[in-house]
Amino acid sequence: MTAAQPVPAPPSPCLPSRPLRVAVLGATGAVGQELLELLAERNFPVAELIPLASPRSAGQSLAWQGTSLVIRPVEASAFEGVDVVLASAGGSVSRQWAPVAARAGAVVIDNSSAFRMDPEVPLVVPEVNPEAAFAHRGIIANPNCTTILLTLVLAPLASRRAIRRVLVSTYQSASGAGARAMEELRQLSRTVLDGGEPVSEVLPHSLAFNLFLHNSPLQDNGYCEEELKMLNETRKIMGTPELRLSATCVRVPVLRAHSESVNIEFHEPFPVQEARALLAEAPGVELLENFEANRFPMPTDVTGRDPVAVGRIRQDLSDANALELWLCGDQIRKGAALNAIQIAELLIQGPAAGTGAVLPGGAA
Amino acid sequence: MTAAQPVPAPPSPCLPSRPLRVAVLGATGAVGQELLELLAERNFPVAELIPLASPRSAGQSLAWQGTSLVIRPVEASAFEGVDVVLASAGGSVSRQWAPVAARAGAVVIDNSSAFRMDPEVPLVVPEVNPEAAFAHRGIIANPNCTTILLTLVLAPLASRRAIRRVLVSTYQSASGAGARAMEELRQLSRTVLDGGEPVSEVLPHSLAFNLFLHNSPLQDNGYCEEELKMLNETRKIMGTPELRLSATCVRVPVLRAHSESVNIEFHEPFPVQEARALLAEAPGVELLENFEANRFPMPTDVTGRDPVAVGRIRQDLSDANALELWLCGDQIRKGAALNAIQIAELLIQGPAAGTGAVLPGGAA
């Protein structure tokens, strides 16, 4: 098996500044589609775009930038001469093909959870730990969607005062389970409105006018994988392996964009005005709070948009050292596709560029 | 103004054991309708049912138990000879008419927030603090829906080990904003499914495939009234005026039944198995947790049902003294109408009966 061979460190961690040959692995999925849109929207320097998918989808054509591209089956030869692979086809596909692509000389930016906790693989949110990206050996992991959104808000605060503990409850949209889950939510909602009995096939239960705890596999400690990802990935991205964090992840009948109710405990009081000022200036964050109008972030505010919206920043009534806040972010965009492309842009810009790191030791 | 006159303490705090003359104030609302259904379903001893409503609805007829009742306008004479008033017509109606009804000799069980924090008015969850009900002076307050559900789960745990701090994030259905909000959610969901632009009139924003922080008025501390109700009412019901609690209340696109993500900190570790055993036996609570099947409470599990379902009880990963858990309860039923009727039933049974109090000092 070629996959067992170690991947040598690349001669340079950067991507060349010429137009690049970009492969999108999983081009037909919800995140894959968003990757294609964002590559165009951001004028990413594409010399050639190579959509890759399973043999089932291969051969189909796909419109991009006014041209028609034929989807190619993923195979070793598909990575020859490719500069960067944006992978979003699930963990098993990534485990199989990311090392192959890396050995062929490509930089793989992987949206799956396959390599996130691998100590040799950087886990990167460009606004938070851009410097980590350059330590890659051909594979860089894109974090879990809820974690990306959370760290964008935690990092600016942690740059001022160390975080002691984080408690988070999520409100995760159907988009986090893919395009088919979004379509099922639409269909079953219509069933309920028409007086029928909704029967789910994609998600474990009907999400129509209903909600349920995230259904990822449960661990012995009673937490699901999604909740443990938030703990472990936040620790790795923030560079704080001892960070205390506990999460409750919930799937809600929203089509797109995740929300999070976040309680952050520090070792000392953190004045609300100071937190607000930090977040108003933080890269990738938009302060959306109008107390007079009782207007704070909603999923519809951020759908199809880049920033994570944050608001209702307030002193925890039960702990003088804690703050409470609320955030919403587009799960497919900043929670997945945008973050991956920002990592590629970072590698083009080089280590000196950064994109606004706010943690001590960041490249900004 | 008669409303300014003090209400004398009634000769007996109990309700007589004969069939009662029961007035339902706000009979046409979502909670009023549920009150009528539950009075029938529970074989509440009704001698005469008197539906009262605003002059706008008065004169309409209403089917109940195979008979047709004419809705009468609320006025002082309507309370003559009435034993118990179940009021669910909003705070201003209650402020005006509850003292009038109490002076006429009726016991008013009020669903609004008008009297909840009045030190002379008991605030009662029959499973938690039944003894408090008998200290009434004609008015007993029914707590806020989210608070009722929360205290049912906190009380059994607090009976074993004192609670240090509670953090809660809610997932509140449209039913909490009334029947018109439920209908708006249905209509606007259809609009979105049909590709239209949803425009809300009942709720401040469209709830269709969207969610938002609870829109009750904001206080200077950045919390909304709904969140402060959870703090203040929980303290009063539990008899723990120093309890530390901070809440984030969120409206979600669920038709009926509220959910809550709850973190409970004690002064010492609370073994999960012990908490689970206590909650499995707690009155008004149903343990719904199947780790093997990854199956925990959902709003659809409790819609139209009495108990609060609780599950995913687990050790907080960030604090050895804290537990995390998840609960769902029918907001209209146990969160409002059922609790009010249970209070009336308690007054019929008398102080010795209790309905399973679990707090120290409770009547059980």
PDB file of C-alpha atoms in Angstrom, chain B residues 131-257:
ATOM      1  CA  GLU B 131     -46.133  23.453  50.423  1.00  0.00           C
ATOM      2  CA  ALA B 132     -45.804  27.013  49.086  1.00  0.00           C
ATOM      3  CA  ALA B 133     -49.210  26.817  47.372  1.00  0.00           C
ATOM      4  CA  PHE B 134     -51.089  26.824  50.668  1.00  0.00           C
ATOM      5  CA  ALA B 135     -49.659  30.193  51.741  1.00  0.00           C
ATOM      6  CA  HIS B 136     -51.698  32.029  49.114  1.00  0.00           C
ATOM      7  CA  ARG B 137     -53.970  35.010  49.694  1.00  0.00           C
ATOM      8  CA  GLY B 138     -56.195  34.287  46.712  1.00  0.00           C
ATOM      9  CA  ILE B 139     -53.600  34.404  43.962  1.00  0.00           C
ATOM     10  CA  ILE B 140     -51.044  31.748  43.067  1.00  0.00           C
ATOM     11  CA  ALA B 141     -48.599  32.334  40.219  1.00  0.00           C
ATOM     12  CA  ASN B 142     -47.716  29.739  37.621  1.00  0.00           C
ATOM     13  CA  PRO B 143     -44.021  30.073  36.692  1.00  0.00           C
ATOM     14  CA  ASN B 144     -42.501  30.807  33.326  1.00  0.00           C
ATOM     15  CA  CYS B 145     -42.503  27.774  31.036  1.00  0.00           C
ATOM     16  CA  THR B 146     -38.739  27.314  30.767  1.00  0.00           C
ATOM     17  CA  THR B 147     -38.421  27.694  34.541  1.00  0.00           C
ATOM     18  CA  ILE B 148     -41.007  25.009  35.275  1.00  0.00           C
ATOM     19  CA  LEU B 149     -39.188  22.538  33.053  1.00  0.00           C
ATOM     20  CA  LEU B 150     -35.811  23.439  34.557  1.00  0.00           C
ATOM     21  CA  THR B 151     -36.845  23.218  38.224  1.00  0.00           C
ATOM     22  CA  LEU B 152     -38.386  19.770  37.721  1.00  0.00           C
ATOM     23  CA  VAL B 153     -34.884  18.544  36.912  1.00  0.00           C
ATOM     24  CA  LEU B 154     -32.898  20.736  39.329  1.00  0.00           C
ATOM     25  CA  ALA B 155     -34.992  19.938  42.414  1.00  0.00           C
ATOM     26  CA  PRO B 156     -34.294  16.183  42.630  1.00  0.00           C
ATOM     27  CA  LEU B 157     -30.566  16.857  42.225  1.00  0.00           C
ATOM     28  CA  ALA B 158     -30.608  19.714  44.754  1.00  0.00           C
ATOM     29  CA  SER B 159     -32.294  17.413  47.269  1.00  0.00           C
ATOM     30  CA  ARG B 160     -29.082  15.351  47.292  1.00  0.00           C
ATOM     31  CA  ARG B 161     -26.327  17.977  46.883  1.00  0.00           C
ATOM     32  CA  ALA B 162     -26.577  21.769  46.961  1.00  0.00           C
ATOM     33  CA  ILE B 163     -26.320  23.465  43.577  1.00  0.00           C
ATOM     34  CA  ARG B 164     -23.579  26.061  43.217  1.00  0.00           C
ATOM     35  CA  ARG B 165     -24.332  27.428  39.749  1.00  0.00           C
ATOM     36  CA  VAL B 166     -26.558  26.756  36.737  1.00  0.00           C
ATOM     37  CA  LEU B 167     -25.891  27.725  33.133  1.00  0.00           C
ATOM     38  CA  VAL B 168     -28.666  27.171  30.633  1.00  0.00           C
ATOM     39  CA  SER B 169     -29.209  27.745  26.928  1.00  0.00           C
ATOM     40  CA  THR B 170     -32.767  27.292  25.701  1.00  0.00           C
ATOM     41  CA  TYR B 171     -34.328  26.153  22.442  1.00  0.00           C
ATOM     42  CA  GLN B 172     -37.855  27.608  22.731  1.00  0.00           C
ATOM     43  CA  SER B 173     -40.613  26.748  20.310  1.00  0.00           C
ATOM     44  CA  ALA B 174     -43.030  29.106  18.584  1.00  0.00           C
ATOM     45  CA  SER B 175     -45.822  27.951  20.928  1.00  0.00           C
ATOM     46  CA  GLY B 176     -44.223  30.020  23.676  1.00  0.00           C
ATOM     47  CA  ALA B 177     -45.232  33.126  21.754  1.00  0.00           C
ATOM     48  CA  GLY B 178     -48.814  31.903  21.320  1.00  0.00           C
ATOM     49  CA  ALA B 179     -51.075  30.347  18.730  1.00  0.00           C
ATOM     50  CA  ARG B 180     -50.560  33.158  16.230  1.00  0.00           C
ATOM     51  CA  ALA B 181     -46.786  32.703  16.331  1.00  0.00           C
ATOM     52  CA  MET B 182     -47.217  28.989  15.632  1.00  0.00           C
ATOM     53  CA  GLU B 183     -49.424  29.807  12.662  1.00  0.00           C
ATOM     54  CA  GLU B 184     -46.920  32.393  11.415  1.00  0.00           C
ATOM     55  CA  LEU B 185     -44.128  29.818  11.586  1.00  0.00           C
ATOM     56  CA  ARG B 186     -46.244  27.462   9.469  1.00  0.00           C
ATOM     57  CA  GLN B 187     -47.118  30.149   6.935  1.00  0.00           C
ATOM     58  CA  LEU B 188     -43.630  31.604   6.589  1.00  0.00           C
ATOM     59  CA  SER B 189     -42.084  28.139   6.317  1.00  0.00           C
ATOM     60  CA  ARG B 190     -44.329  27.526   3.339  1.00  0.00           C
ATOM     61  CA  THR B 191     -43.307  30.892   1.892  1.00  0.00           C
ATOM     62  CA  VAL B 192     -39.623  29.942   2.128  1.00  0.00           C
ATOM     63  CA  LEU B 193     -40.247  26.483   0.658  1.00  0.00           C
ATOM     64  CA  ASP B 194     -42.049  28.134  -2.244  1.00  0.00           C
ATOM     65  CA  GLY B 195     -39.077  30.415  -2.844  1.00  0.00           C
ATOM     66  CA  GLY B 196     -40.647  33.558  -1.395  1.00  0.00           C
ATOM     67  CA  GLU B 197     -39.367  36.130   1.061  1.00  0.00           C
ATOM     68  CA  PRO B 198     -40.799  35.582   4.565  1.00  0.00           C
ATOM     69  CA  VAL B 199     -42.083  38.723   6.302  1.00  0.00           C
ATOM     70  CA  SER B 200     -43.070  38.345   9.953  1.00  0.00           C
ATOM     71  CA  GLU B 201     -45.890  40.211  11.673  1.00  0.00           C
ATOM     72  CA  VAL B 202     -46.350  38.328  14.948  1.00  0.00           C
ATOM     73  CA  LEU B 203     -42.730  37.633  15.847  1.00  0.00           C
ATOM     74  CA  PRO B 204     -40.056  40.315  15.333  1.00  0.00           C
ATOM     75  CA  HIS B 205     -38.257  38.236  12.688  1.00  0.00           C
ATOM     76  CA  SER B 206     -39.187  35.325  10.496  1.00  0.00           C
ATOM     77  CA  LEU B 207     -38.633  32.101  12.404  1.00  0.00           C
ATOM     78  CA  ALA B 208     -38.901  30.016   9.235  1.00  0.00           C
ATOM     79  CA  PHE B 209     -35.673  27.951   9.040  1.00  0.00           C
ATOM     80  CA  ASN B 210     -34.165  30.664  11.217  1.00  0.00           C
ATOM     81  CA  LEU B 211     -33.736  31.347  14.938  1.00  0.00           C
ATOM     82  CA  PHE B 212     -33.056  34.337  17.159  1.00  0.00           C
ATOM     83  CA  LEU B 213     -32.364  35.348  20.739  1.00  0.00           C
ATOM     84  CA  HIS B 214     -35.560  35.732  22.752  1.00  0.00           C
ATOM     85  CA  ASN B 215     -36.993  39.149  21.992  1.00  0.00           C
ATOM     86  CA  SER B 216     -38.380  40.095  25.411  1.00  0.00           C
ATOM     87  CA  PRO B 217     -37.262  43.564  26.561  1.00  0.00           C
ATOM     88  CA  LEU B 218     -33.579  43.918  27.387  1.00  0.00           C
ATOM     89  CA  GLN B 219     -32.385  45.085  30.773  1.00  0.00           C
ATOM     90  CA  ASP B 220     -29.330  47.260  31.418  1.00  0.00           C
ATOM     91  CA  ASN B 221     -27.247  44.181  32.206  1.00  0.00           C
ATOM     92  CA  GLY B 222     -27.733  42.917  28.629  1.00  0.00           C
ATOM     93  CA  TYR B 223     -30.123  40.122  29.596  1.00  0.00           C
ATOM     94  CA  CYS B 224     -33.683  39.892  28.300  1.00  0.00           C
ATOM     95  CA  GLU B 225     -36.653  39.529  30.632  1.00  0.00           C
ATOM     96  CA  GLU B 226     -37.082  35.866  29.740  1.00  0.00           C
ATOM     97  CA  GLU B 227     -33.547  35.134  30.910  1.00  0.00           C
ATOM     98  CA  LEU B 228     -34.012  37.056  34.167  1.00  0.00           C
ATOM     99  CA  LYS B 229     -37.294  35.242  34.810  1.00  0.00           C
ATOM    100  CA  MET B 230     -35.336  31.994  34.764  1.00  0.00           C
ATOM    101  CA  LEU B 231     -32.946  33.376  37.361  1.00  0.00           C
ATOM    102  CA  ASN B 232     -35.476  35.008  39.691  1.00  0.00           C
ATOM    103  CA  GLU B 233     -38.250  32.430  39.438  1.00  0.00           C
ATOM    104  CA  THR B 234     -35.897  29.484  39.870  1.00  0.00           C
ATOM    105  CA  ARG B 235     -34.537  31.098  43.041  1.00  0.00           C
ATOM    106  CA  LYS B 236     -38.054  31.629  44.410  1.00  0.00           C
ATOM    107  CA  ILE B 237     -39.391  28.160  43.545  1.00  0.00           C
ATOM    108  CA  MET B 238     -36.309  26.350  44.832  1.00  0.00           C
ATOM    109  CA  GLY B 239     -36.174  28.496  47.958  1.00  0.00           C
ATOM    110  CA  THR B 240     -32.546  29.373  47.215  1.00  0.00           C
ATOM    111  CA  PRO B 241     -32.401  33.170  46.895  1.00  0.00           C
ATOM    112  CA  GLU B 242     -28.619  33.105  46.407  1.00  0.00           C
ATOM    113  CA  LEU B 243     -28.607  30.542  43.593  1.00  0.00           C
ATOM    114  CA  ARG B 244     -26.256  31.549  40.784  1.00  0.00           C
ATOM    115  CA  LEU B 245     -27.799  31.112  37.356  1.00  0.00           C
ATOM    116  CA  SER B 246     -27.187  32.615  33.939  1.00  0.00           C
ATOM    117  CA  ALA B 247     -29.378  31.907  30.908  1.00  0.00           C
ATOM    118  CA  THR B 248     -29.408  32.441  27.166  1.00  0.00           C
ATOM    119  CA  CYS B 249     -32.907  32.159  25.742  1.00  0.00           C
ATOM    120  CA  VAL B 250     -33.358  31.387  22.053  1.00  0.00           C
ATOM    121  CA  ARG B 251     -36.462  31.055  19.901  1.00  0.00           C
ATOM    122  CA  VAL B 252     -36.174  28.148  17.434  1.00  0.00           C
ATOM    123  CA  PRO B 253     -38.379  27.021  14.514  1.00  0.00           C
ATOM    124  CA  VAL B 254     -40.063  24.225  16.443  1.00  0.00           C
ATOM    125  CA  LEU B 255     -43.847  24.344  16.659  1.00  0.00           C
ATOM    126  CA  ARG B 256     -44.281  23.110  20.189  1.00  0.00           C
ATOM    127  CA  ALA B 257     -42.134  21.992  23.156  1.00  0.00           C
TER     128      ALA B 257
END
